Structure formats: C-alpha cells, structure tokens
C-alpha cells in the first residue's frame, strides 16, 4: 500500500492557533466582569485551549479565554466599550502595530486587533482535532466546544461533515502514530518533539473512506465515541466533586494529589484536605466519607472503562497503518 499524507487521502485542513500577546488572554473572573459591563462582550470572548491544556481525548479546564478581535472580522471596537476599555488599560501605544519601539511589530492591523488575520476563525466553531505543537506524550483531542487555541497548538478540521475526525483521533492516539512522530518530527530539548504542520501533514494515512478501510474507520469512530463519552463523564463528575470541596471548605487551590482523588482512600483524602488547612470534624468525616466513597466508586469504574477502551483503540489501527508505515513482504 502506498503511503500518502493526510492532505492527499482525506478532505482535512491543518490550521494554526492565533498568536496574541498576553493582554488578549483573560481568566473567567475577568470574562464575567467584561460581560457585566457590556453584554456584547460575550461575542468576542471565546474559551481557550493552550498547548499545555491538551491531553489525549480531553482538555484540562484552565478557565482561560481569548479576546478574539481578529482583523478578518473587521470590527468596530467602539461597539464593544468594555473590551475597548480593558485593552486601553494596557496602553494603546504598546498595542499599536507600528513597529516602533515599545509597540508591536509593523502590520496593517488596527491597534486593538490580534496580530494574525485568522481569516479561518469560523473553523474553530467546527468539530476539530486539537494537539500541542511541542510535546513528549503526543496527545490528540477531539473537540466540538467551539473553543479556540493559542499558537502553541494546532487544529485539524474536516472540509465535509462525516466521521473522519473521530477515526483520525483514534489513529493519532495509537502506538504506531506515536512511533511515527518520534522518528519523523524534529527533536527539541528533553526529548520533546515539534509536531509542525509541515511535518505532520505527511503522516501516512490510508484512504479510510473506501472498502475495508472504511469498515475499520467506522469501528474506530465508534470506539472514539465511547472514549469521548467516558472522558466527558469522568471530567464532569470529577469537576463536580472538586468544585464542591472548594466551595465547602473555601479552598482556592487544591493539592495536586486531589486531581486523582478517586485513587486515594478516605484517610488519604482527609490528609490532603488538611494540607490545605481544611480539616474535617468527626461529624464532617461521617458525612464526607459516604459522599467520597460514592464518587470514588463511580470514577474508578469510569477510569477502568477508559483504560479498556484506550487499550482497544491503541491496538486497532495496526491493520490500517502498518502497510503504510513499513514495506511488508507478502510472506509476513
């Protein structure tokens, strides 16, 4: 089977995340403040994935947003007074794209606009695969949230509606794909690989819209749907429990060990709370032990389901990819 890159075998497009200075990145609290000042602000504030937020199949909720004043939108900034005020608080002369000392590099953009044109801004609203541009673990996430990413990540979109992207997400998260990335993408410091478009668009994918390949791709898409449902349920349940803990005990930042609290027993959970100066009384312990164990049971079951599905996904693409990745002798 002849090895051909994705751009040749499937109707997909690789796109960069927009480059923007820190002023355009805001947290959830700032977002709420801007929307409270002017309801139209919500039109330009989009949920954001950074490269470091991306993991296999899902993303970490970092409560980050992008003020998307893309030049391609041809905005009138006076129509968004709260956002204009926010940007001006960082000094207009620093945001000017004039190339002058202390300003941004010279472009034809307005002072309030992002550096890149981002004429493809509507593609962020489509189903897409998101992945970091530099990584040691090579995670790929399927996303339908309409979030944008920064310039530390790339997206892959499908030109026509279908199940291609879900099957591709499964293929990209397979062991063979990771092996290909390891040997074909540039190595950076510490074993990190740079998964740039110019390298990765040559990843050899067979035509998965035809014949037996189509049947295999359908099976991969079904596995991807299962994985996406499991990871979404796990993220929702975990977020609900940890949110309740923060609210109940007034803790702004929980210990890292609590990110996987279901792997602890109740005594270990109580010790981690104590590290945040949130000890449990005897009465609290009775109430919280039952609550903790209920979530632990549910999340352990979800975690095991994710592990089983992940193992199945990692094994499936071999029949599809092996002939593309290595020239096989007929007798093997």
Coordinates of C-alpha atoms in Angstrom, one line a residue:
X1 CA 0.0 0.0 0.0
X2 CA 1.4 3.4 -1.0
X3 CA 1.9 5.7 1.9
X4 CA 0.3 9.1 1.4
X5 CA -0.2 12.0 3.7
X6 CA -3.5 13.1 5.2
X7 CA -3.8 16.1 2.8
X8 CA -3.8 13.6 -0.1
X9 CA -6.1 10.9 1.3
X10 CA -8.7 12.9 3.3
X11 CA -10.5 16.2 3.0
X12 CA -8.9 17.7 6.1
X13 CA -7.1 21.0 6.8
X14 CA -4.3 21.9 9.3
X15 CA -4.6 25.3 10.9
X16 CA -2.5 27.3 13.4
X17 CA -3.8 28.8 16.6
X18 CA -3.6 32.7 16.7
X19 CA -0.6 34.5 18.0
X20 CA -1.6 37.1 20.6
X21 CA 0.2 39.0 23.4
X22 CA -0.9 38.2 27.0
X23 CA -3.3 41.1 27.1
X24 CA -5.8 39.1 24.9
X25 CA -5.8 36.2 27.3
X26 CA -8.2 36.5 30.3
X27 CA -9.5 34.3 33.1
X28 CA -13.1 33.5 34.0
X29 CA -13.3 36.3 36.5
X30 CA -12.3 39.0 34.0
X31 CA -14.7 37.5 31.4
X32 CA -17.6 37.8 33.8
X33 CA -16.6 41.4 34.6
X34 CA -16.4 42.4 31.0
X35 CA -19.8 40.8 30.2
X36 CA -21.3 42.5 33.2
X37 CA -20.1 45.9 31.9
X38 CA -21.3 45.2 28.4
X39 CA -23.3 42.2 27.3
X40 CA -22.0 42.4 23.8
X41 CA -18.5 41.5 25.1
X42 CA -19.6 37.8 25.0
X43 CA -19.5 38.0 21.2
X44 CA -15.7 38.3 21.2
X45 CA -14.7 36.3 24.2
X46 CA -14.0 32.6 23.4
X47 CA -13.0 29.7 25.5
X48 CA -9.3 28.9 25.0
X49 CA -7.1 25.8 24.9
X50 CA -3.4 26.3 25.4
X51 CA -1.0 23.7 24.3
X52 CA -0.3 22.6 27.9
X53 CA -4.1 22.1 28.5
X54 CA -4.4 19.3 25.9
X55 CA -4.3 15.7 26.9
X56 CA -5.3 12.6 25.0
X57 CA -9.1 12.7 24.3
X58 CA -9.8 15.6 26.6
X59 CA -8.6 19.0 27.7
X60 CA -7.9 20.5 31.2
X61 CA -10.4 23.2 32.1
X62 CA -8.0 26.1 32.8
X63 CA -10.7 28.8 32.9
X64 CA -8.9 30.7 30.2
X65 CA -10.4 32.8 27.4
X66 CA -9.3 34.7 24.3
X67 CA -10.5 38.2 23.3
X68 CA -10.9 37.4 19.6
X69 CA -10.5 40.7 17.9
X70 CA -9.3 39.1 14.7
X71 CA -8.5 41.5 11.9
X72 CA -10.6 39.4 9.5
X73 CA -13.7 40.3 11.5
X74 CA -13.3 44.0 10.6
X75 CA -14.7 45.1 13.9
X76 CA -15.7 48.5 15.1
X77 CA -14.1 48.4 18.6
X78 CA -16.4 51.3 19.8
X79 CA -19.3 48.7 19.6
X80 CA -17.6 46.8 22.4
X81 CA -16.9 49.5 25.1
X82 CA -15.9 47.2 27.9
X83 CA -13.4 45.3 25.8
X84 CA -12.0 48.6 24.4
X85 CA -11.6 49.9 28.0
X86 CA -9.9 46.7 29.0
X87 CA -7.4 46.8 26.1
X88 CA -6.7 50.5 26.7
X89 CA -5.7 49.7 30.3
X90 CA -2.6 48.2 28.8
X91 CA -1.8 51.4 27.0
X92 CA -2.7 52.0 23.4
X93 CA 0.9 52.8 22.3
X94 CA 2.0 49.3 23.4
X95 CA -0.7 47.7 21.3
X96 CA -0.1 49.7 18.2
X97 CA 1.2 47.5 15.4
X98 CA 3.6 50.2 14.1
X99 CA 6.9 48.5 14.5
X100 CA 8.0 51.5 16.7
X101 CA 10.0 50.9 19.9
X102 CA 7.7 49.6 22.6
X103 CA 5.0 48.7 20.1
X104 CA 4.1 45.5 18.3
X105 CA 5.7 44.6 15.0
X106 CA 4.5 46.5 12.0
X107 CA 1.3 45.3 10.3
X108 CA -1.7 46.9 8.6
X109 CA -3.9 45.9 11.6
X110 CA -5.7 48.2 14.0
X111 CA -4.3 48.7 17.5
X112 CA -6.9 46.6 19.1
X113 CA -6.7 43.6 16.7
X114 CA -4.8 40.4 17.2
X115 CA -1.5 40.1 15.3
X116 CA -2.7 37.3 12.9
X117 CA -5.6 37.9 10.4
X118 CA -7.2 34.5 11.3
X119 CA -9.5 34.5 8.2
X120 CA -10.4 30.9 9.2
X121 CA -11.8 32.0 12.6
X122 CA -15.1 30.1 11.7
X123 CA -13.2 26.8 11.6
X124 CA -12.8 26.9 15.4
X125 CA -16.5 26.5 15.7
X126 CA -16.4 23.3 13.7
X127 CA -15.6 19.8 15.1
X128 CA -11.9 19.5 15.1
X129 CA -8.8 17.7 16.4
X130 CA -6.6 19.8 18.7
X131 CA -3.0 18.9 19.5
X132 CA 0.0 20.8 21.1
X133 CA 2.8 21.9 18.8
X134 CA 5.5 20.7 21.2
X135 CA 5.1 17.6 23.4
X136 CA 6.7 14.5 24.8
X137 CA 3.5 12.4 25.0
X138 CA 1.8 13.3 21.7
X139 CA -1.9 13.8 22.8
X140 CA -4.7 14.4 20.4
X141 CA -8.1 15.6 21.4
X142 CA -11.4 15.7 19.5
X143 CA -13.4 18.8 20.3
X144 CA -16.8 20.2 19.5
X145 CA -16.9 23.0 22.0
X146 CA -16.1 25.8 19.6
X147 CA -13.0 26.7 21.7
X148 CA -10.0 28.4 20.1
X149 CA -6.4 27.6 20.8
X150 CA -3.3 29.7 21.1
X151 CA -0.2 29.5 18.9
X152 CA 1.1 26.6 21.0
X153 CA -1.4 24.3 19.4
X154 CA -2.8 23.2 16.0
X155 CA -6.2 22.1 14.8
X156 CA -7.3 19.7 12.1
X157 CA -10.7 20.3 10.6
X158 CA -12.8 18.3 8.1
X159 CA -13.9 20.1 5.0
X160 CA -17.1 18.0 4.7
X161 CA -19.2 16.6 7.5
X162 CA -18.5 13.0 8.5
X163 CA -16.9 10.7 11.0
X164 CA -13.3 11.1 9.6
X165 CA -12.0 13.2 12.5
X166 CA -13.1 10.8 15.2
X167 CA -11.4 7.9 13.4
X168 CA -8.3 10.1 12.9
X169 CA -8.2 11.0 16.6
X170 CA -8.2 7.2 17.4
X171 CA -5.4 6.7 14.9
X172 CA -3.3 9.6 16.1
X173 CA -3.6 8.3 19.7
X174 CA -2.3 4.9 18.7
X175 CA 1.1 3.5 19.5
X176 CA 2.1 3.4 15.8
X177 CA 1.3 7.0 15.3
X178 CA 3.4 8.0 18.4
X179 CA 6.2 5.9 17.0
X180 CA 6.0 7.7 13.6
X181 CA 6.0 11.1 15.4
X182 CA 9.1 10.1 17.4
X183 CA 11.1 9.3 14.3
X184 CA 9.8 11.9 11.9
X185 CA 9.2 15.1 13.8
X186 CA 12.1 17.4 14.9
X187 CA 13.5 16.7 18.3
X188 CA 13.8 19.6 20.8
X189 CA 15.3 19.8 24.2
X190 CA 14.5 17.0 26.6
X191 CA 13.1 14.6 24.1
X192 CA 10.2 16.9 23.1
X193 CA 9.0 16.6 19.5
X194 CA 7.7 19.5 17.5
X195 CA 4.6 18.4 15.6
X196 CA 4.6 21.2 13.0
X197 CA 2.1 21.2 10.1
X198 CA 5.0 20.8 7.6
X199 CA 6.0 17.5 9.2
X200 CA 2.7 16.1 10.5
X201 CA 0.6 16.6 7.3
X202 CA 2.9 13.9 5.8
X203 CA 1.8 11.3 8.4
X204 CA 0.8 8.3 6.2
X205 CA -2.9 7.6 6.5
X206 CA -4.6 5.2 4.1
X207 CA -7.9 6.2 2.4
X208 CA -10.3 5.4 5.2
X209 CA -13.4 6.2 3.1
X210 CA -13.2 3.2 0.9
X211 CA -13.7 -0.6 1.2
X212 CA -12.4 -2.5 4.1
X213 CA -10.6 0.6 5.4
X214 CA -14.0 2.3 5.7
X215 CA -15.3 -0.5 7.8
X216 CA -12.3 -0.3 10.1
X217 CA -12.6 3.5 10.3
X218 CA -16.3 3.1 11.3
X219 CA -15.2 0.8 14.1
X220 CA -12.6 3.3 15.2
X221 CA -15.2 6.1 15.2
X222 CA -17.5 4.0 17.4
X223 CA -14.6 3.5 19.8
X224 CA -13.8 7.2 19.7
X225 CA -17.5 8.0 20.6
X226 CA -17.2 5.6 23.6
X227 CA -14.0 7.2 24.7
X228 CA -15.3 10.7 24.4
X229 CA -18.4 9.8 26.4
X230 CA -16.4 8.2 29.1
X231 CA -13.9 11.0 29.4
X232 CA -16.6 13.6 29.4
X233 CA -18.5 11.8 32.2
X234 CA -15.3 11.5 34.2
X235 CA -14.3 15.1 33.8
X236 CA -17.9 16.2 34.7
X237 CA -18.0 14.1 37.9
X238 CA -14.5 14.9 39.0
X239 CA -15.1 18.6 38.4
X240 CA -18.4 18.5 40.4
X241 CA -16.8 16.8 43.4
X242 CA -13.7 19.0 43.5
X243 CA -15.9 22.1 43.0
X244 CA -18.0 21.1 46.0
X245 CA -14.8 20.6 48.0
X246 CA -13.5 24.1 47.1
X247 CA -16.9 25.7 47.9
X248 CA -17.5 23.8 51.1
X249 CA -14.0 24.5 52.6
X250 CA -13.2 27.8 50.9
X251 CA -10.1 26.4 49.2
X252 CA -8.9 28.3 46.1
X253 CA -6.1 25.8 45.1
X254 CA -6.3 22.1 45.9
X255 CA -3.3 19.8 46.2
X256 CA -2.2 18.1 43.0
X257 CA -3.0 14.7 44.6
X258 CA -6.7 15.6 44.7
X259 CA -6.7 15.8 40.9
X260 CA -7.0 12.0 41.0
X261 CA -8.7 11.8 44.4
X262 CA -10.5 8.5 43.4
X263 CA -7.1 6.8 43.7
X264 CA -6.9 7.7 47.4
X265 CA -8.7 6.1 50.3
X266 CA -10.8 8.3 52.6
X267 CA -7.9 8.7 55.1
X268 CA -5.6 9.9 52.3
X269 CA -8.3 12.3 51.1
X270 CA -8.6 13.8 54.6
X271 CA -4.8 14.2 54.8
X272 CA -4.8 16.1 51.5
X273 CA -7.6 18.4 52.8
X274 CA -5.5 19.0 55.9
X275 CA -2.6 20.2 53.8
X276 CA -4.9 23.0 52.6
X277 CA -5.8 23.8 56.2
X278 CA -9.3 22.3 55.8
X279 CA -9.6 19.6 58.5
X280 CA -12.7 17.5 58.9
X281 CA -14.5 17.3 62.2
X282 CA -15.8 13.9 63.4
X283 CA -19.3 14.9 62.2
X284 CA -17.9 16.0 58.9
X285 CA -16.0 12.8 58.5
X286 CA -19.2 10.7 58.7
X287 CA -20.9 12.8 56.1
X288 CA -17.9 13.2 53.7
X289 CA -16.8 9.6 53.9
X290 CA -20.0 8.4 52.4
X291 CA -20.0 11.2 49.8
X292 CA -16.3 10.5 48.9
X293 CA -16.8 6.7 48.6
X294 CA -19.8 7.2 46.2
X295 CA -17.8 9.4 43.9
X296 CA -14.7 7.1 44.2
X297 CA -16.7 4.1 43.1
X298 CA -18.2 5.9 40.1
X299 CA -14.9 7.4 39.0
X300 CA -12.9 4.2 39.4
X301 CA -15.4 2.4 37.2
X302 CA -15.1 5.2 34.6
X303 CA -11.3 5.2 34.8
X304 CA -11.3 1.4 34.2
X305 CA -13.6 1.8 31.3
X306 CA -11.4 4.5 29.8
X307 CA -8.3 2.2 30.2
X308 CA -10.0 -0.7 28.5
X309 CA -11.2 1.5 25.6
X310 CA -7.8 3.1 25.3
X311 CA -6.1 -0.3 25.0
X312 CA -8.6 -1.3 22.3
X313 CA -8.1 1.9 20.4
X314 CA -4.3 1.7 20.6
X315 CA -4.3 -1.8 19.1
X316 CA -6.9 -1.3 16.3
X317 CA -5.1 1.0 13.9
X318 CA -2.3 -1.6 13.3
X319 CA -4.1 -3.2 10.4
X320 CA -4.7 0.2 8.8
X321 CA -1.4 1.8 9.4
X322 CA 1.2 -0.9 9.3
X323 CA 1.2 -1.4 5.5
X324 CA 1.6 2.4 5.1
X325 CA 4.4 2.8 7.7
X326 CA 6.6 -0.2 6.7
X327 CA 7.0 -2.1 3.4
X328 CA 5.8 -5.6 4.2
X329 CA 6.9 -8.8 2.4
X330 CA 3.9 -10.9 1.1
X331 CA 5.0 -13.8 3.3
X332 CA 4.9 -11.8 6.5

